[in-house]
mmCIF file of C-alpha atoms and ligand atoms in Angstrom:
data_model
loop_
_atom_site.group_PDB
_atom_site.id
_atom_site.type_symbol
_atom_site.label_atom_id
_atom_site.label_comp_id
_atom_site.label_asym_id
_atom_site.label_seq_id
_atom_site.Cartn_x
_atom_site.Cartn_y
_atom_site.Cartn_z
ATOM 1 C CA MET W 1 11.346 -52.622 80.610
ATOM 2 C CA ALA W 2 11.125 -56.456 81.289
ATOM 3 C CA ALA W 3 13.294 -58.717 78.772
ATOM 4 C CA ASP W 4 10.367 -60.816 78.152
ATOM 5 C CA VAL W 5 8.104 -57.634 76.871
ATOM 6 C CA ALA W 6 11.195 -56.541 74.566
ATOM 7 C CA ALA W 7 11.372 -60.092 73.159
ATOM 8 C CA ALA W 8 7.786 -59.905 72.598
ATOM 9 C CA ILE W 9 8.293 -56.406 69.787
ATOM 10 C CA ALA W 10 9.057 -58.296 66.427
ATOM 11 C CA ASP W 11 12.509 -57.156 64.946
ATOM 12 C CA GLN W 12 11.125 -55.322 61.831
ATOM 13 C CA ASP W 13 9.085 -53.152 64.357
ATOM 14 C CA VAL W 14 12.436 -52.021 66.578
ATOM 15 C CA ALA W 15 14.826 -48.988 65.891
ATOM 16 C CA ILE W 16 16.757 -49.840 68.764
ATOM 17 C CA ARG W 17 17.511 -52.871 71.240
ATOM 18 C CA LEU W 18 19.730 -53.115 74.195
ATOM 19 C CA GLU W 19 20.353 -56.162 75.726
ATOM 20 C CA SER W 20 21.627 -56.295 79.480
ATOM 21 C CA VAL W 21 24.187 -53.439 78.289
ATOM 22 C CA HIS W 22 26.965 -52.990 80.492
ATOM 23 C CA ARG W 23 29.345 -49.453 80.648
ATOM 24 C CA ALA W 24 32.268 -49.342 83.252
ATOM 25 C CA TYR W 25 34.756 -46.456 83.236
ATOM 26 C CA ARG W 26 38.440 -47.135 84.922
ATOM 27 C CA THR W 27 39.764 -44.126 86.287
ATOM 28 C CA GLY W 28 42.985 -45.148 87.706
ATOM 29 C CA ARG W 29 42.560 -48.033 90.087
ATOM 30 C CA THR W 30 38.547 -47.481 90.688
ATOM 31 C CA SER W 31 35.838 -48.456 88.187
ATOM 32 C CA VAL W 32 32.602 -46.368 87.551
ATOM 33 C CA THR W 33 29.535 -48.241 86.824
ATOM 34 C CA ALA W 34 27.786 -45.906 84.145
ATOM 35 C CA LEU W 35 25.401 -48.361 82.991
ATOM 36 C CA GLU W 36 24.060 -51.660 84.820
ATOM 37 C CA GLY W 37 22.331 -54.356 82.773
ATOM 38 C CA ILE W 38 20.075 -51.854 80.594
ATOM 39 C CA SER W 39 17.568 -53.880 78.324
ATOM 40 C CA LEU W 40 15.197 -51.826 76.229
ATOM 41 C CA VAL W 41 13.436 -51.783 73.216
ATOM 42 C CA VAL W 42 12.880 -48.399 71.335
ATOM 43 C CA PRO W 43 9.757 -49.098 68.527
ATOM 44 C CA ARG W 44 10.382 -48.095 64.973
ATOM 45 C CA GLY W 45 8.905 -44.388 64.363
ATOM 46 C CA SER W 46 8.469 -43.969 68.198
ATOM 47 C CA PHE W 47 9.337 -40.745 70.003
ATOM 48 C CA THR W 48 11.036 -41.746 72.984
ATOM 49 C CA CYS W 49 12.226 -39.865 75.963
ATOM 50 C CA ILE W 50 14.864 -40.930 78.276
ATOM 51 C CA VAL W 51 14.782 -38.891 81.647
ATOM 52 C CA GLY W 52 17.151 -39.040 84.944
ATOM 53 C CA ALA W 53 19.098 -36.893 87.188
ATOM 54 C CA SER W 54 22.447 -35.574 85.833
ATOM 55 C CA GLY W 55 25.336 -38.265 85.943
ATOM 56 C CA CYS W 56 22.727 -41.136 85.550
ATOM 57 C CA GLY W 57 24.326 -42.303 82.422
ATOM 58 C CA LYS W 58 21.950 -41.035 79.838
ATOM 59 C CA SER W 59 25.123 -39.483 77.522
ATOM 60 C CA THR W 60 26.733 -42.886 77.904
ATOM 61 C CA MET W 61 23.902 -44.980 76.654
ATOM 62 C CA LEU W 62 23.461 -42.245 73.433
ATOM 63 C CA ASN W 63 26.743 -42.824 72.627
ATOM 64 C CA LEU W 64 26.570 -46.507 72.784
ATOM 65 C CA ILE W 65 23.869 -46.529 70.283
ATOM 66 C CA ALA W 66 25.240 -43.862 68.160
ATOM 67 C CA GLY W 67 28.619 -46.387 67.831
ATOM 68 C CA LEU W 68 30.560 -43.755 69.325
ATOM 69 C CA ASP W 69 31.584 -46.000 72.688
ATOM 70 C CA GLN W 70 31.399 -49.770 72.805
ATOM 71 C CA PRO W 71 29.387 -51.593 75.917
ATOM 72 C CA SER W 72 31.653 -53.344 78.559
ATOM 73 C CA ALA W 73 29.386 -55.987 78.168
ATOM 74 C CA GLY W 74 25.912 -56.939 76.411
ATOM 75 C CA LYS W 75 24.475 -56.032 73.041
ATOM 76 C CA VAL W 76 23.583 -52.521 70.986
ATOM 77 C CA THR W 77 21.512 -53.233 67.936
ATOM 78 C CA VAL W 78 20.408 -50.193 65.717
ATOM 79 C CA HIS W 79 18.762 -50.789 62.547
ATOM 80 C CA GLY W 80 19.125 -48.087 60.072
ATOM 81 C CA ARG W 81 21.450 -44.829 60.008
ATOM 82 C CA THR W 82 21.702 -42.587 63.057
ATOM 83 C CA GLY W 83 21.995 -39.052 63.282
ATOM 84 C CA LEU W 84 23.236 -36.642 66.241
ATOM 85 C CA MET W 85 22.389 -33.696 67.904
ATOM 86 C CA PHE W 86 24.056 -32.021 71.448
ATOM 87 C CA GLN W 87 23.248 -29.937 73.559
ATOM 88 C CA GLU W 88 26.142 -27.780 71.730
ATOM 89 C CA SER W 89 25.459 -26.834 68.237
ATOM 90 C CA ALA W 90 28.781 -27.834 67.338
ATOM 91 C CA LEU W 91 28.938 -25.995 64.074
ATOM 92 C CA PHE W 92 32.053 -25.437 62.085
ATOM 93 C CA PRO W 93 32.840 -21.717 62.937
ATOM 94 C CA TRP W 94 34.323 -21.219 59.430
ATOM 95 C CA LEU W 95 31.588 -22.174 57.325
ATOM 96 C CA THR W 96 28.369 -20.389 56.742
ATOM 97 C CA VAL W 97 25.130 -21.493 58.154
ATOM 98 C CA ALA W 98 24.229 -22.788 54.863
ATOM 99 C CA ALA W 99 27.445 -24.459 54.376
ATOM 100 C CA ASN W 100 26.916 -26.038 57.942
ATOM 101 C CA VAL W 101 23.619 -27.408 57.190
ATOM 102 C CA GLU W 102 25.134 -28.770 53.726
ATOM 103 C CA LEU W 103 27.738 -30.849 55.023
ATOM 104 C CA PRO W 104 25.805 -33.990 55.858
ATOM 105 C CA LEU W 105 24.011 -33.530 52.536
ATOM 106 C CA LYS W 106 27.797 -33.282 50.668
ATOM 107 C CA LEU W 107 29.097 -36.314 52.703
ATOM 108 C CA ARG W 108 26.122 -38.532 51.065
ATOM 109 C CA LYS W 109 27.012 -37.175 47.959
ATOM 110 C CA VAL W 110 23.692 -35.743 46.908
ATOM 111 C CA PRO W 111 23.890 -33.675 43.808
ATOM 112 C CA ARG W 112 24.440 -30.208 44.267
ATOM 113 C CA VAL W 113 21.173 -28.673 42.865
ATOM 114 C CA ARG W 114 19.561 -30.848 45.205
ATOM 115 C CA ARG W 115 21.502 -30.023 48.175
ATOM 116 C CA ARG W 116 20.588 -26.414 47.616
ATOM 117 C CA GLU W 117 16.805 -27.215 47.502
ATOM 118 C CA ARG W 118 17.223 -28.907 50.735
ATOM 119 C CA VAL W 119 19.142 -26.614 52.718
ATOM 120 C CA ALA W 120 16.540 -23.857 51.802
ATOM 121 C CA GLU W 121 13.912 -26.059 52.828
ATOM 122 C CA LEU W 122 15.366 -26.934 55.931
ATOM 123 C CA LEU W 123 16.693 -23.098 56.711
ATOM 124 C CA ASP W 124 12.977 -21.955 56.332
ATOM 125 C CA LEU W 125 11.883 -24.771 58.448
ATOM 126 C CA VAL W 126 13.806 -23.465 61.159
ATOM 127 C CA HIS W 127 12.962 -19.773 59.950
ATOM 128 C CA LEU W 128 16.762 -18.943 59.461
ATOM 129 C CA GLY W 129 16.214 -18.268 55.545
ATOM 130 C CA ASP W 130 17.754 -14.777 55.849
ATOM 131 C CA PHE W 131 20.600 -16.109 57.694
ATOM 132 C CA ALA W 132 22.149 -18.505 55.101
ATOM 133 C CA LYS W 133 25.431 -16.445 54.202
ATOM 134 C CA LYS W 134 26.145 -15.803 58.278
ATOM 135 C CA ARG W 135 28.739 -17.296 60.194
ATOM 136 C CA PRO W 136 27.627 -18.987 63.343
ATOM 137 C CA HIS W 137 29.197 -16.389 65.683
ATOM 138 C CA GLU W 138 27.056 -13.758 64.002
ATOM 139 C CA LEU W 139 24.062 -15.488 65.561
ATOM 140 C CA SER W 140 22.429 -15.892 68.835
ATOM 141 C CA GLY W 141 22.688 -19.173 71.021
ATOM 142 C CA GLY W 142 19.238 -20.171 69.804
ATOM 143 C CA MET W 143 19.815 -19.602 66.195
ATOM 144 C CA ARG W 144 23.058 -21.640 66.534
ATOM 145 C CA GLN W 145 21.067 -24.539 67.798
ATOM 146 C CA ARG W 146 18.363 -24.208 65.319
ATOM 147 C CA VAL W 147 21.064 -24.266 62.545
ATOM 148 C CA ALA W 148 22.081 -27.553 64.327
ATOM 149 C CA LEU W 149 18.666 -28.647 64.244
ATOM 150 C CA ALA W 150 18.367 -28.250 60.586
ATOM 151 C CA ARG W 151 21.507 -30.041 60.228
ATOM 152 C CA SER W 152 20.504 -33.252 61.991
ATOM 153 C CA PHE W 153 17.677 -33.054 59.705
ATOM 154 C CA ALA W 154 19.714 -33.004 56.685
ATOM 155 C CA GLN W 155 21.288 -36.014 57.909
ATOM 156 C CA ASP W 156 18.352 -37.894 57.175
ATOM 157 C CA ALA W 157 18.597 -40.102 59.542
ATOM 158 C CA ASP W 158 16.330 -42.991 60.490
ATOM 159 C CA VAL W 159 17.220 -42.786 63.967
ATOM 160 C CA LEU W 160 17.657 -39.558 65.416
ATOM 161 C CA LEU W 161 19.585 -39.754 68.604
ATOM 162 C CA MET W 162 19.291 -36.170 70.706
ATOM 163 C CA ASP W 163 21.226 -35.334 73.632
ATOM 164 C CA GLU W 164 19.812 -32.409 75.892
ATOM 165 C CA PRO W 165 19.544 -30.497 72.365
ATOM 166 C CA PHE W 166 17.350 -27.767 74.107
ATOM 167 C CA ALA W 167 18.690 -27.510 77.628
ATOM 168 C CA ALA W 168 20.514 -23.973 76.937
ATOM 169 C CA LEU W 169 17.811 -22.334 75.249
ATOM 170 C CA ASP W 170 15.142 -19.658 76.773
ATOM 171 C CA ALA W 171 11.353 -20.631 76.966
ATOM 172 C CA MET W 172 9.888 -19.289 74.133
ATOM 173 C CA THR W 173 12.780 -20.685 71.432
ATOM 174 C CA ARG W 174 12.490 -23.922 72.967
ATOM 175 C CA ASP W 175 8.760 -23.790 72.383
ATOM 176 C CA THR W 176 9.573 -23.235 68.997
ATOM 177 C CA MET W 177 12.013 -25.993 68.502
ATOM 178 C CA HIS W 178 9.487 -28.323 69.957
ATOM 179 C CA ASP W 179 6.944 -27.487 67.406
ATOM 180 C CA GLU W 180 9.343 -27.813 64.512
ATOM 181 C CA LEU W 181 11.015 -31.308 65.673
ATOM 182 C CA GLU W 182 7.407 -32.616 66.342
ATOM 183 C CA SER W 183 6.434 -31.910 62.858
ATOM 184 C CA ILE W 184 9.382 -33.355 61.258
ATOM 185 C CA TRP W 185 9.326 -36.306 63.101
ATOM 186 C CA GLN W 186 5.288 -37.066 62.307
ATOM 187 C CA ARG W 187 6.307 -35.781 58.637
ATOM 188 C CA THR W 188 9.586 -38.254 57.903
ATOM 189 C CA GLY W 189 8.233 -41.266 60.340
ATOM 190 C CA CYS W 190 11.796 -41.227 61.654
ATOM 191 C CA THR W 191 12.579 -42.511 65.063
ATOM 192 C CA VAL W 192 13.672 -40.143 67.741
ATOM 193 C CA LEU W 193 15.478 -41.007 71.063
ATOM 194 C CA PHE W 194 15.295 -37.654 73.141
ATOM 195 C CA VAL W 195 17.349 -37.438 76.396
ATOM 196 C CA THR W 196 16.436 -34.597 78.827
ATOM 197 C CA HIS W 197 16.683 -33.918 82.332
ATOM 198 C CA ASN W 198 13.444 -32.135 81.846
ATOM 199 C CA VAL W 199 10.557 -34.028 82.637
ATOM 200 C CA ARG W 200 7.884 -31.303 81.307
ATOM 201 C CA GLU W 201 9.698 -31.254 78.203
ATOM 202 C CA ALA W 202 9.582 -35.189 78.006
ATOM 203 C CA ALA W 203 5.967 -35.228 78.412
ATOM 204 C CA ARG W 204 5.216 -32.228 75.650
ATOM 205 C CA LEU W 205 7.323 -34.543 73.443
ATOM 206 C CA GLY W 206 7.506 -38.089 74.137
ATOM 207 C CA ASP W 207 5.195 -41.276 73.002
ATOM 208 C CA ARG W 208 6.928 -42.821 75.888
ATOM 209 C CA ILE W 209 8.957 -41.666 78.606
ATOM 210 C CA MET W 210 11.801 -44.079 80.367
ATOM 211 C CA LEU W 211 12.995 -43.479 83.321
ATOM 212 C CA LEU W 212 16.860 -43.984 84.194
ATOM 213 C CA SER W 213 18.030 -44.359 87.996
ATOM 214 C CA SER W 214 21.489 -43.254 89.152
ATOM 215 C CA ARG W 215 24.883 -45.015 89.509
ATOM 216 C CA PRO W 216 24.485 -47.585 88.188
ATOM 217 C CA GLY W 217 22.125 -46.515 85.441
ATOM 218 C CA ARG W 218 19.037 -48.898 84.870
ATOM 219 C CA VAL W 219 15.462 -48.394 83.540
ATOM 220 C CA VAL W 220 13.620 -48.201 86.551
ATOM 221 C CA ASP W 221 10.074 -47.232 84.688
ATOM 222 C CA THR W 222 8.383 -46.555 81.547
ATOM 223 C CA PHE W 223 5.275 -44.379 80.998
ATOM 224 C CA ASP W 224 3.297 -44.567 77.960
ATOM 225 C CA VAL W 225 2.279 -40.737 76.863
ATOM 226 C CA ALA W 226 -1.373 -40.714 75.811
ATOM 227 C CA ILE W 227 -2.027 -36.775 75.472
ATOM 228 C CA GLU W 228 -3.243 -35.734 71.749
ATOM 229 C CA ARG W 229 -0.945 -33.995 69.585
ATOM 230 C CA PRO W 230 -0.276 -31.200 68.932
ATOM 231 C CA ARG W 231 0.493 -30.563 72.207
ATOM 232 C CA ARG W 232 1.700 -27.646 74.055
ATOM 233 C CA ILE W 233 4.039 -27.677 77.120
ATOM 234 C CA GLU W 234 1.659 -25.707 79.521
ATOM 235 C CA ASP W 235 -1.216 -28.076 78.583
ATOM 236 C CA ARG W 236 -2.852 -29.489 81.592
ATOM 237 C CA GLY W 237 -2.164 -33.031 80.548
ATOM 238 C CA VAL W 238 1.741 -32.684 80.258
ATOM 239 C CA GLY W 239 1.797 -30.802 83.679
ATOM 240 C CA GLU W 240 -0.174 -33.815 85.324
ATOM 241 C CA LEU W 241 1.913 -36.392 83.528
ATOM 242 C CA SER W 242 5.200 -34.512 84.649
ATOM 243 C CA THR W 243 4.239 -34.596 88.172
ATOM 244 C CA ILE W 244 3.889 -38.215 88.394
ATOM 245 C CA VAL W 245 7.077 -38.763 86.614
ATOM 246 C CA THR W 246 8.946 -36.419 88.794
ATOM 247 C CA ALA W 247 7.569 -37.619 91.836
ATOM 248 C CA ARG W 248 8.861 -41.125 90.537
ATOM 249 C CA LEU W 249 12.176 -39.590 89.800
ATOM 250 C CA ARG W 250 12.470 -37.986 93.271
ATOM 251 C CA GLU W 251 11.906 -41.274 94.926
ATOM 252 C CA GLU W 252 14.537 -42.897 92.764
ATOM 253 C CA VAL W 253 17.239 -39.876 93.859
ATOM 254 C CA ALA W 254 15.890 -40.432 97.396
ATOM 255 C CA ARG W 255 16.776 -43.905 97.206
ATOM 256 C CA HIS W 256 19.870 -43.786 95.708
ATOM 257 C CA GLY W 257 20.736 -40.987 98.492
ATOM 258 C CA ARG W 258 20.137 -43.762 101.046
ATOM 259 C CA ARG W 259 22.761 -46.356 99.785
HETATM 260 P P1 ADP B 301 24.204 -38.151 82.187
HETATM 261 O O1 ADP B 301 24.642 -37.833 80.664
HETATM 262 O O2 ADP B 301 22.991 -38.875 82.799
HETATM 263 O O3 ADP B 301 24.576 -36.658 82.958
HETATM 264 P P2 ADP B 301 26.923 -39.768 81.616
HETATM 265 O O4 ADP B 301 26.490 -40.562 81.017
HETATM 266 O O5 ADP B 301 27.404 -38.304 81.353
HETATM 267 O O6 ADP B 301 25.569 -39.087 82.486
HETATM 268 O O7 ADP B 301 27.620 -40.142 82.825
HETATM 269 C C1 ADP B 301 27.459 -41.383 83.853
HETATM 270 C C2 ADP B 301 28.460 -41.451 84.769
HETATM 271 O O8 ADP B 301 29.743 -42.122 84.153
HETATM 272 C C3 ADP B 301 28.820 -40.383 85.539
HETATM 273 O O9 ADP B 301 29.200 -40.752 87.012
HETATM 274 C C4 ADP B 301 30.047 -40.151 85.026
HETATM 275 O O10 ADP B 301 31.043 -39.529 85.954
HETATM 276 C C5 ADP B 301 30.778 -41.336 84.436
HETATM 277 N N1 ADP B 301 31.312 -40.982 82.900
HETATM 278 C C6 ADP B 301 31.084 -40.913 81.928
HETATM 279 N N2 ADP B 301 31.960 -40.626 81.008
HETATM 280 C C7 ADP B 301 33.031 -40.947 81.556
HETATM 281 C C8 ADP B 301 34.497 -41.098 81.181
HETATM 282 N N3 ADP B 301 34.769 -40.816 79.840
HETATM 283 N N4 ADP B 301 35.008 -41.685 82.042
HETATM 284 C C9 ADP B 301 34.830 -41.620 83.078
HETATM 285 N N5 ADP B 301 33.657 -41.656 83.716
HETATM 286 C C10 ADP B 301 32.824 -41.262 83.037
HETATM 287 MG MG1 MG B 302 24.617 -36.092 79.308
#
């Protein structure tokens, strides 16, 4: 997004603002520029998807926004509390499913009775009400990821940062997760920043799709997604938009290969 466009959005309508953000990694004597001069604005309440080839700096960007990492130069501003979800469920193996979901509520000192209610509500939402007392190893990968989704909602974040959260799931499970995520986003009005290398998934979920280029990572294009909700991944509009975005992505990858 052009800097002047980014500046034109009033502060109270902004969830995330990146201004000329740079991140270089030193490994021995060489330095890898993961992100070069990224400027972008994520409007409050939006569902923004970031797509880009593997290694283009998507995770680096999310970690900077989450405050897990610091930029080498530039400025990252986030309004509100962030919640995180990764590709691996990262559950605590010694805790039950319910206790895993309860943890963020405990950390925020939510009273016990209220915690119980919330955990039951969230487990129902991801269709795991009957699995509250199980341990993570007793669940399938898809079920574990659904627990992680419930736990990320338990963070009651204003800004939910998701790094390829459904990449390892089968198509059917992913479909269900898309529906659940979409309905929670609509209900809570939170801001979602969703990273994926799956263009079709981005077109299914996002209000906007930002395209990141490779080494160094820069925002090369932004697409508005004007497809009516609720959507299905097999919708014709979703397919048409992913064809356009994929072509643009391919162009970027080819351009990168020539350098
Ligand atoms: P993506 O999530 O888009 O696949 P990453 O953000 O993980 O990409 O990585 C972007 C680039 O930065 C890659 O070239 C990667 O090798 C490099 N990189 C990421 N993390 C580190 C690190 N801790 N040390 C050195 N290089 C890194
Ligand atoms: Mg990544």
